[in-house]
Amino acid sequence: MRFDVITLFPELFGPFLQHGINRRAYASGIVDVRLWPLRDHAEGNYRRVDDRPFGGGPGMVMLAEPLARCWQAVREDRLAEGAPPAPTVLFSPQGPRIDHALVEREAAGPGAILICGRYEGIDQRFIDQCVDVQLSLGDFVLSGGELAAMALLDAVARLQPGVLNDEGSHRQDSFNPALDGLLDCPHYTRPEVWQGPHGAQAVPAVLLSGHHEQIERWRRQQRLAASARLRPDLLDQARLAGRLDAEDEQWLGQLDQPGSGGL
Ligand code: ADE
């Protein structure tokens, strides 16, 4: 898969692509990321990429022309290299929020042309004519789309076979349909008893029992409890999809009992 990133700040991506767990995906080309500095496609001595908004108001608006020129260069390059056609994505707070289902679709797809907006916005005519989909990282405003692009690339890369050290580990993640879209369970490692600032705390005994079936049941219960407490919407979705069985419901019923402590 190939991602082409159009950005005013390609240097922000350097450390991201060269370090960390996903480096393998980018270095090996499993996830081929090409950076396209937008300013290279701007004209004039000042290589201008933005201007004041028509109608007045604060801030600057990114010009349609350099964006379209850069976007056209990307499309021609993809064509010349035989890359499959791919959608153009604009990162913007106006789009739907990125979620696990979208990441899974992207992870199985041909890649995309990713446009990182900056300043107060982008000339709408470029969006109308060249953008297929807008995506948001969340209901807040970033100063640019670069962080959102990195978030999407990171999430897509870790789903590629051979990228994580342990092949199955992403199937244990929160939101994964393999675990019914619930939150992840708590994790513990050594020492067995940790002296924290608020006292000594032991690892739940079941995790030391070596009893595989009991451990799996405990983990399921913890996923249900965490989702009930922190993300009841995920629990509702799992229930609607018929993913909770009678044992799950019995456990959740117990959590609701007074004195259960919630968890
Ligand atoms: N650019 C500015 N805000 C953004 C957001 N919330 N998500 C994606 N791109 C953005």
mmCIF file of C-alpha atoms and ligand atoms in Angstrom:
data_model
loop_
_atom_site.group_PDB
_atom_site.id
_atom_site.type_symbol
_atom_site.label_atom_id
_atom_site.label_comp_id
_atom_site.label_asym_id
_atom_site.label_seq_id
_atom_site.Cartn_x
_atom_site.Cartn_y
_atom_site.Cartn_z
ATOM 1 C CA MET A 1 0.000 0.000 0.000
ATOM 2 C CA ARG A 2 1.169 3.477 -0.760
ATOM 3 C CA PHE A 3 0.385 6.678 1.116
ATOM 4 C CA ASP A 4 1.306 10.047 -0.376
ATOM 5 C CA VAL A 5 1.322 12.838 2.183
ATOM 6 C CA ILE A 6 0.945 16.427 1.020
ATOM 7 C CA THR A 7 2.197 18.720 3.753
ATOM 8 C CA LEU A 8 3.851 22.072 4.403
ATOM 9 C CA PHE A 9 5.971 20.407 7.098
ATOM 10 C CA PRO A 10 7.472 17.167 5.778
ATOM 11 C CA GLU A 11 10.222 17.386 8.394
ATOM 12 C CA LEU A 12 7.645 16.602 11.107
ATOM 13 C CA PHE A 13 7.356 13.089 9.693
ATOM 14 C CA GLY A 14 11.094 12.244 9.803
ATOM 15 C CA PRO A 15 11.390 11.003 13.401
ATOM 16 C CA PHE A 16 7.960 9.406 13.230
ATOM 17 C CA LEU A 17 8.867 7.262 10.223
ATOM 18 C CA GLN A 18 12.346 6.367 11.483
ATOM 19 C CA HIS A 19 11.642 5.300 15.041
ATOM 20 C CA GLY A 20 9.347 3.133 17.014
ATOM 21 C CA ILE A 21 7.528 -0.057 16.500
ATOM 22 C CA ASN A 22 6.228 0.799 13.041
ATOM 23 C CA ARG A 23 9.601 1.713 11.562
ATOM 24 C CA ARG A 24 9.776 -1.796 10.110
ATOM 25 C CA ALA A 25 6.578 -1.188 8.125
ATOM 26 C CA TYR A 26 7.875 2.022 6.577
ATOM 27 C CA ALA A 27 11.504 0.940 6.083
ATOM 28 C CA SER A 28 10.506 -2.305 4.387
ATOM 29 C CA GLY A 29 7.945 -0.563 2.208
ATOM 30 C CA ILE A 30 5.048 -2.671 3.539
ATOM 31 C CA VAL A 31 3.550 0.760 4.106
ATOM 32 C CA ASP A 32 5.179 2.944 1.464
ATOM 33 C CA VAL A 33 4.980 6.571 2.651
ATOM 34 C CA ARG A 34 5.988 9.370 0.252
ATOM 35 C CA LEU A 35 6.194 12.940 1.455
ATOM 36 C CA TRP A 36 5.277 15.786 -0.860
ATOM 37 C CA PRO A 37 6.351 19.257 0.359
ATOM 38 C CA LEU A 38 3.535 21.543 -0.709
ATOM 39 C CA ARG A 39 5.802 24.572 -0.971
ATOM 40 C CA ASP A 40 7.670 22.915 -3.869
ATOM 41 C CA HIS A 41 4.488 23.395 -5.875
ATOM 42 C CA ALA A 42 3.950 27.055 -4.995
ATOM 43 C CA GLU A 43 4.900 29.809 -7.437
ATOM 44 C CA GLY A 44 6.757 33.103 -7.214
ATOM 45 C CA ASN A 45 9.700 34.280 -5.140
ATOM 46 C CA TYR A 46 7.740 33.873 -1.923
ATOM 47 C CA ARG A 47 6.341 30.457 -2.818
ATOM 48 C CA ARG A 48 3.076 31.570 -1.406
ATOM 49 C CA VAL A 49 0.702 28.866 -0.165
ATOM 50 C CA ASP A 50 -1.977 30.939 1.575
ATOM 51 C CA ASP A 51 -3.862 34.224 1.380
ATOM 52 C CA ARG A 52 -6.464 36.278 3.257
ATOM 53 C CA PRO A 53 -10.045 35.005 3.192
ATOM 54 C CA PHE A 54 -12.585 36.630 0.866
ATOM 55 C CA GLY A 55 -15.282 38.258 2.971
ATOM 56 C CA GLY A 56 -12.773 39.204 5.635
ATOM 57 C CA GLY A 57 -12.114 37.611 8.973
ATOM 58 C CA PRO A 58 -9.105 36.330 10.843
ATOM 59 C CA GLY A 59 -6.461 33.938 9.631
ATOM 60 C CA MET A 60 -5.263 32.701 6.305
ATOM 61 C CA VAL A 61 -6.695 30.232 3.826
ATOM 62 C CA MET A 62 -4.604 27.729 1.876
ATOM 63 C CA LEU A 63 -4.588 28.446 -1.857
ATOM 64 C CA ALA A 64 -6.286 25.916 -4.132
ATOM 65 C CA GLU A 65 -3.698 26.184 -6.912
ATOM 66 C CA PRO A 66 -0.510 24.883 -5.213
ATOM 67 C CA LEU A 67 -2.566 22.119 -3.603
ATOM 68 C CA ALA A 68 -4.056 21.093 -6.928
ATOM 69 C CA ARG A 69 -0.656 21.185 -8.624
ATOM 70 C CA CYS A 70 0.916 19.011 -5.948
ATOM 71 C CA TRP A 71 -2.078 16.654 -5.933
ATOM 72 C CA GLN A 72 -1.835 16.305 -9.722
ATOM 73 C CA ALA A 73 1.886 15.506 -9.441
ATOM 74 C CA VAL A 74 1.095 12.806 -6.880
ATOM 75 C CA ARG A 75 -1.557 11.273 -9.114
ATOM 76 C CA GLU A 76 0.758 11.243 -12.110
ATOM 77 C CA ASP A 77 3.513 9.649 -10.043
ATOM 78 C CA ARG A 78 1.175 6.965 -8.719
ATOM 79 C CA LEU A 79 0.050 6.238 -12.268
ATOM 80 C CA ALA A 80 3.633 6.115 -13.607
ATOM 81 C CA GLU A 81 4.632 3.666 -10.873
ATOM 82 C CA GLY A 82 1.588 1.482 -11.337
ATOM 83 C CA ALA A 83 0.217 2.254 -7.861
ATOM 84 C CA PRO A 84 -3.487 1.401 -7.570
ATOM 85 C CA PRO A 85 -6.012 4.248 -7.627
ATOM 86 C CA ALA A 86 -6.565 5.564 -4.105
ATOM 87 C CA PRO A 87 -8.864 8.088 -2.469
ATOM 88 C CA THR A 88 -7.835 11.598 -1.510
ATOM 89 C CA VAL A 89 -8.262 12.210 2.207
ATOM 90 C CA LEU A 90 -8.245 15.656 3.803
ATOM 91 C CA PHE A 91 -7.616 15.809 7.558
ATOM 92 C CA SER A 92 -9.984 18.320 9.029
ATOM 93 C CA PRO A 93 -12.176 18.709 12.110
ATOM 94 C CA GLN A 94 -15.147 18.683 9.713
ATOM 95 C CA GLY A 95 -14.854 15.007 8.859
ATOM 96 C CA PRO A 96 -16.179 11.970 10.723
ATOM 97 C CA ARG A 97 -13.871 10.768 13.489
ATOM 98 C CA ILE A 98 -11.318 8.067 12.696
ATOM 99 C CA ASP A 99 -12.234 4.794 14.409
ATOM 100 C CA HIS A 100 -11.108 1.182 14.430
ATOM 101 C CA ALA A 101 -13.424 0.132 11.591
ATOM 102 C CA LEU A 102 -12.014 2.850 9.341
ATOM 103 C CA VAL A 103 -8.443 1.910 10.248
ATOM 104 C CA GLU A 104 -9.168 -1.730 9.369
ATOM 105 C CA ARG A 105 -10.588 -0.687 6.004
ATOM 106 C CA GLU A 106 -7.548 1.501 5.294
ATOM 107 C CA ALA A 107 -5.204 -1.280 6.422
ATOM 108 C CA ALA A 108 -6.704 -3.597 3.807
ATOM 109 C CA GLY A 109 -6.830 -0.977 1.051
ATOM 110 C CA PRO A 110 -4.490 0.482 -1.574
ATOM 111 C CA GLY A 111 -3.398 3.474 0.552
ATOM 112 C CA ALA A 112 -4.442 7.067 -0.003
ATOM 113 C CA ILE A 113 -3.370 10.582 -0.839
ATOM 114 C CA LEU A 114 -3.327 12.339 2.529
ATOM 115 C CA ILE A 115 -3.688 16.114 2.614
ATOM 116 C CA CYS A 116 -2.611 17.928 5.744
ATOM 117 C CA GLY A 117 -4.428 21.233 6.004
ATOM 118 C CA ARG A 118 -2.985 24.180 7.916
ATOM 119 C CA TYR A 119 -4.108 27.615 8.987
ATOM 120 C CA GLU A 120 -7.796 28.484 9.158
ATOM 121 C CA GLY A 121 -8.746 26.254 6.277
ATOM 122 C CA ILE A 122 -8.422 25.326 2.644
ATOM 123 C CA ASP A 123 -10.074 26.990 -0.338
ATOM 124 C CA GLN A 124 -13.356 25.090 -0.614
ATOM 125 C CA ARG A 125 -12.993 24.740 -4.372
ATOM 126 C CA PHE A 126 -10.026 22.395 -3.932
ATOM 127 C CA ILE A 127 -12.067 20.321 -1.473
ATOM 128 C CA ASP A 128 -15.056 20.251 -3.835
ATOM 129 C CA GLN A 129 -13.017 19.096 -6.793
ATOM 130 C CA CYS A 130 -10.218 16.932 -5.450
ATOM 131 C CA VAL A 131 -11.073 15.537 -1.998
ATOM 132 C CA ASP A 132 -12.991 12.261 -1.647
ATOM 133 C CA VAL A 133 -13.276 12.128 2.123
ATOM 134 C CA GLN A 134 -12.519 14.288 5.149
ATOM 135 C CA LEU A 135 -11.366 12.649 8.370
ATOM 136 C CA SER A 136 -10.985 14.035 11.861
ATOM 137 C CA LEU A 137 -8.886 12.887 14.792
ATOM 138 C CA GLY A 138 -11.530 14.074 17.249
ATOM 139 C CA ASP A 139 -13.824 16.916 18.186
ATOM 140 C CA PHE A 140 -11.104 19.465 18.777
ATOM 141 C CA VAL A 141 -9.044 21.661 16.481
ATOM 142 C CA LEU A 142 -5.399 20.983 15.710
ATOM 143 C CA SER A 143 -3.164 23.551 14.081
ATOM 144 C CA GLY A 144 -2.713 21.178 11.156
ATOM 145 C CA GLY A 145 -3.498 17.747 9.812
ATOM 146 C CA GLU A 146 0.008 16.303 10.264
ATOM 147 C CA LEU A 147 -0.682 14.725 13.652
ATOM 148 C CA ALA A 148 -3.873 13.184 12.311
ATOM 149 C CA ALA A 149 -1.974 11.794 9.306
ATOM 150 C CA MET A 150 0.648 10.262 11.590
ATOM 151 C CA ALA A 151 -2.062 8.799 13.804
ATOM 152 C CA LEU A 152 -3.739 7.124 10.834
ATOM 153 C CA LEU A 153 -0.434 5.852 9.383
ATOM 154 C CA ASP A 154 0.596 4.452 12.767
ATOM 155 C CA ALA A 155 -2.704 2.668 13.294
ATOM 156 C CA VAL A 156 -2.671 1.238 9.750
ATOM 157 C CA ALA A 157 0.976 0.121 9.941
ATOM 158 C CA ARG A 158 0.551 -1.867 13.139
ATOM 159 C CA LEU A 159 -2.197 -3.927 11.519
ATOM 160 C CA GLN A 160 0.081 -5.091 8.702
ATOM 161 C CA PRO A 161 1.291 -8.685 8.977
ATOM 162 C CA GLY A 162 4.897 -8.857 10.175
ATOM 163 C CA VAL A 163 4.985 -5.386 11.723
ATOM 164 C CA LEU A 164 4.297 -6.134 15.383
ATOM 165 C CA ASN A 165 6.694 -8.505 17.116
ATOM 166 C CA ASP A 166 3.820 -10.681 18.214
ATOM 167 C CA GLU A 167 1.542 -11.386 15.256
ATOM 168 C CA GLY A 168 -1.668 -11.795 17.239
ATOM 169 C CA SER A 169 -1.188 -8.883 19.574
ATOM 170 C CA HIS A 170 -3.333 -6.346 17.750
ATOM 171 C CA ARG A 171 -6.268 -8.737 17.936
ATOM 172 C CA GLN A 172 -6.176 -8.196 21.707
ATOM 173 C CA ASP A 173 -6.490 -4.430 21.317
ATOM 174 C CA SER A 174 -9.391 -2.328 22.430
ATOM 175 C CA PHE A 175 -12.108 -1.980 19.745
ATOM 176 C CA ASN A 176 -10.985 -5.095 17.864
ATOM 177 C CA PRO A 177 -13.956 -7.060 16.494
ATOM 178 C CA ALA A 178 -12.104 -10.254 17.474
ATOM 179 C CA LEU A 179 -12.911 -9.215 21.056
ATOM 180 C CA ASP A 180 -16.369 -7.912 20.216
ATOM 181 C CA GLY A 181 -15.267 -4.273 20.005
ATOM 182 C CA LEU A 182 -14.866 -3.995 23.782
ATOM 183 C CA LEU A 183 -12.109 -2.191 25.674
ATOM 184 C CA ASP A 184 -8.939 -4.096 26.472
ATOM 185 C CA CYS A 185 -8.478 -5.807 29.859
ATOM 186 C CA PRO A 186 -5.894 -4.614 32.421
ATOM 187 C CA HIS A 187 -2.325 -5.885 32.088
ATOM 188 C CA TYR A 188 0.273 -6.668 34.749
ATOM 189 C CA THR A 189 3.948 -7.609 34.757
ATOM 190 C CA ARG A 190 6.645 -8.086 37.394
ATOM 191 C CA PRO A 191 6.923 -7.612 40.339
ATOM 192 C CA GLU A 192 4.048 -9.720 41.699
ATOM 193 C CA VAL A 193 3.604 -7.186 44.492
ATOM 194 C CA TRP A 194 4.344 -3.558 43.727
ATOM 195 C CA GLN A 195 4.979 -0.998 46.485
ATOM 196 C CA GLY A 196 3.225 2.031 45.021
ATOM 197 C CA PRO A 197 2.815 5.527 46.494
ATOM 198 C CA HIS A 198 -0.545 4.435 47.925
ATOM 199 C CA GLY A 199 0.523 1.068 49.289
ATOM 200 C CA ALA A 200 1.324 -2.459 48.242
ATOM 201 C CA GLN A 201 -0.665 -3.922 45.369
ATOM 202 C CA ALA A 202 -0.592 -7.525 44.198
ATOM 203 C CA VAL A 203 -1.244 -8.878 40.733
ATOM 204 C CA PRO A 204 -4.711 -10.533 40.557
ATOM 205 C CA ALA A 205 -4.123 -14.107 41.715
ATOM 206 C CA VAL A 206 -5.844 -15.693 38.735
ATOM 207 C CA LEU A 207 -3.096 -14.405 36.416
ATOM 208 C CA LEU A 208 -0.519 -16.390 38.406
ATOM 209 C CA SER A 209 -2.650 -19.540 38.503
ATOM 210 C CA GLY A 210 -1.525 -20.936 35.171
ATOM 211 C CA HIS A 211 -5.156 -21.891 34.585
ATOM 212 C CA HIS A 212 -5.705 -20.822 31.009
ATOM 213 C CA GLU A 213 -9.463 -21.072 30.935
ATOM 214 C CA GLN A 214 -9.898 -19.122 34.172
ATOM 215 C CA ILE A 215 -7.493 -16.447 32.933
ATOM 216 C CA GLU A 216 -9.463 -16.070 29.713
ATOM 217 C CA ARG A 217 -12.748 -15.841 31.668
ATOM 218 C CA TRP A 218 -11.233 -13.205 33.969
ATOM 219 C CA ARG A 219 -10.005 -11.223 30.980
ATOM 220 C CA ARG A 220 -13.428 -11.329 29.350
ATOM 221 C CA GLN A 221 -15.021 -10.144 32.590
ATOM 222 C CA GLN A 222 -12.520 -7.321 32.897
ATOM 223 C CA ARG A 223 -13.184 -6.218 29.298
ATOM 224 C CA LEU A 224 -16.896 -6.172 30.009
ATOM 225 C CA ALA A 225 -16.440 -4.306 33.288
ATOM 226 C CA ALA A 226 -14.081 -1.709 31.807
ATOM 227 C CA SER A 227 -16.416 -1.126 28.862
ATOM 228 C CA ALA A 228 -19.456 -0.846 31.175
ATOM 229 C CA ARG A 229 -17.682 1.698 33.334
ATOM 230 C CA LEU A 230 -15.736 3.733 30.782
ATOM 231 C CA ARG A 231 -17.431 3.218 27.414
ATOM 232 C CA PRO A 232 -21.009 1.997 27.853
ATOM 233 C CA ASP A 233 -21.618 2.842 24.171
ATOM 234 C CA LEU A 234 -19.244 0.014 23.179
ATOM 235 C CA LEU A 235 -21.149 -2.399 25.387
ATOM 236 C CA ASP A 236 -24.453 -1.328 23.828
ATOM 237 C CA GLN A 237 -23.033 -1.887 20.351
ATOM 238 C CA ALA A 238 -21.754 -5.362 21.281
ATOM 239 C CA ARG A 239 -25.143 -6.209 22.751
ATOM 240 C CA LEU A 240 -27.010 -4.949 19.685
ATOM 241 C CA ALA A 241 -24.732 -7.039 17.465
ATOM 242 C CA GLY A 242 -25.622 -10.108 19.549
ATOM 243 C CA ARG A 243 -22.059 -10.516 20.790
ATOM 244 C CA LEU A 244 -22.835 -10.885 24.492
ATOM 245 C CA ASP A 245 -23.850 -14.314 25.753
ATOM 246 C CA ALA A 246 -25.789 -15.312 28.859
ATOM 247 C CA GLU A 247 -22.611 -15.616 30.949
ATOM 248 C CA ASP A 248 -21.573 -12.087 29.942
ATOM 249 C CA GLU A 249 -24.995 -10.719 30.880
ATOM 250 C CA GLN A 250 -24.935 -12.521 34.216
ATOM 251 C CA TRP A 251 -21.558 -10.985 35.031
ATOM 252 C CA LEU A 252 -22.732 -7.517 33.991
ATOM 253 C CA GLY A 253 -25.855 -7.975 36.122
ATOM 254 C CA GLN A 254 -23.637 -8.756 39.100
ATOM 255 C CA LEU A 255 -21.666 -5.544 38.521
ATOM 256 C CA ASP A 256 -24.871 -3.549 38.815
ATOM 257 C CA GLN A 257 -25.650 -5.028 42.247
ATOM 258 C CA PRO A 258 -25.242 -2.590 45.157
ATOM 259 C CA GLY A 259 -21.966 -3.305 46.914
ATOM 260 C CA SER A 260 -20.272 -4.724 43.856
ATOM 261 C CA GLY A 261 -18.085 -1.637 43.793
ATOM 262 C CA GLY A 262 -18.782 -1.179 40.101
ATOM 263 C CA LEU A 263 -15.850 -3.298 39.031
HETATM 264 N N1 ADE B 1 -6.919 19.610 11.479
HETATM 265 C C1 ADE B 1 -7.330 20.478 12.399
HETATM 266 N N2 ADE B 1 -8.072 19.872 13.336
HETATM 267 C C2 ADE B 1 -8.119 18.564 12.999
HETATM 268 C C3 ADE B 1 -8.713 17.424 13.569
HETATM 269 N N3 ADE B 1 -9.429 17.487 14.681
HETATM 270 N N4 ADE B 1 -8.566 16.245 12.938
HETATM 271 C C4 ADE B 1 -7.881 16.163 11.798
HETATM 272 N N5 ADE B 1 -7.282 17.191 11.217
HETATM 273 C C5 ADE B 1 -7.395 18.391 11.803
#
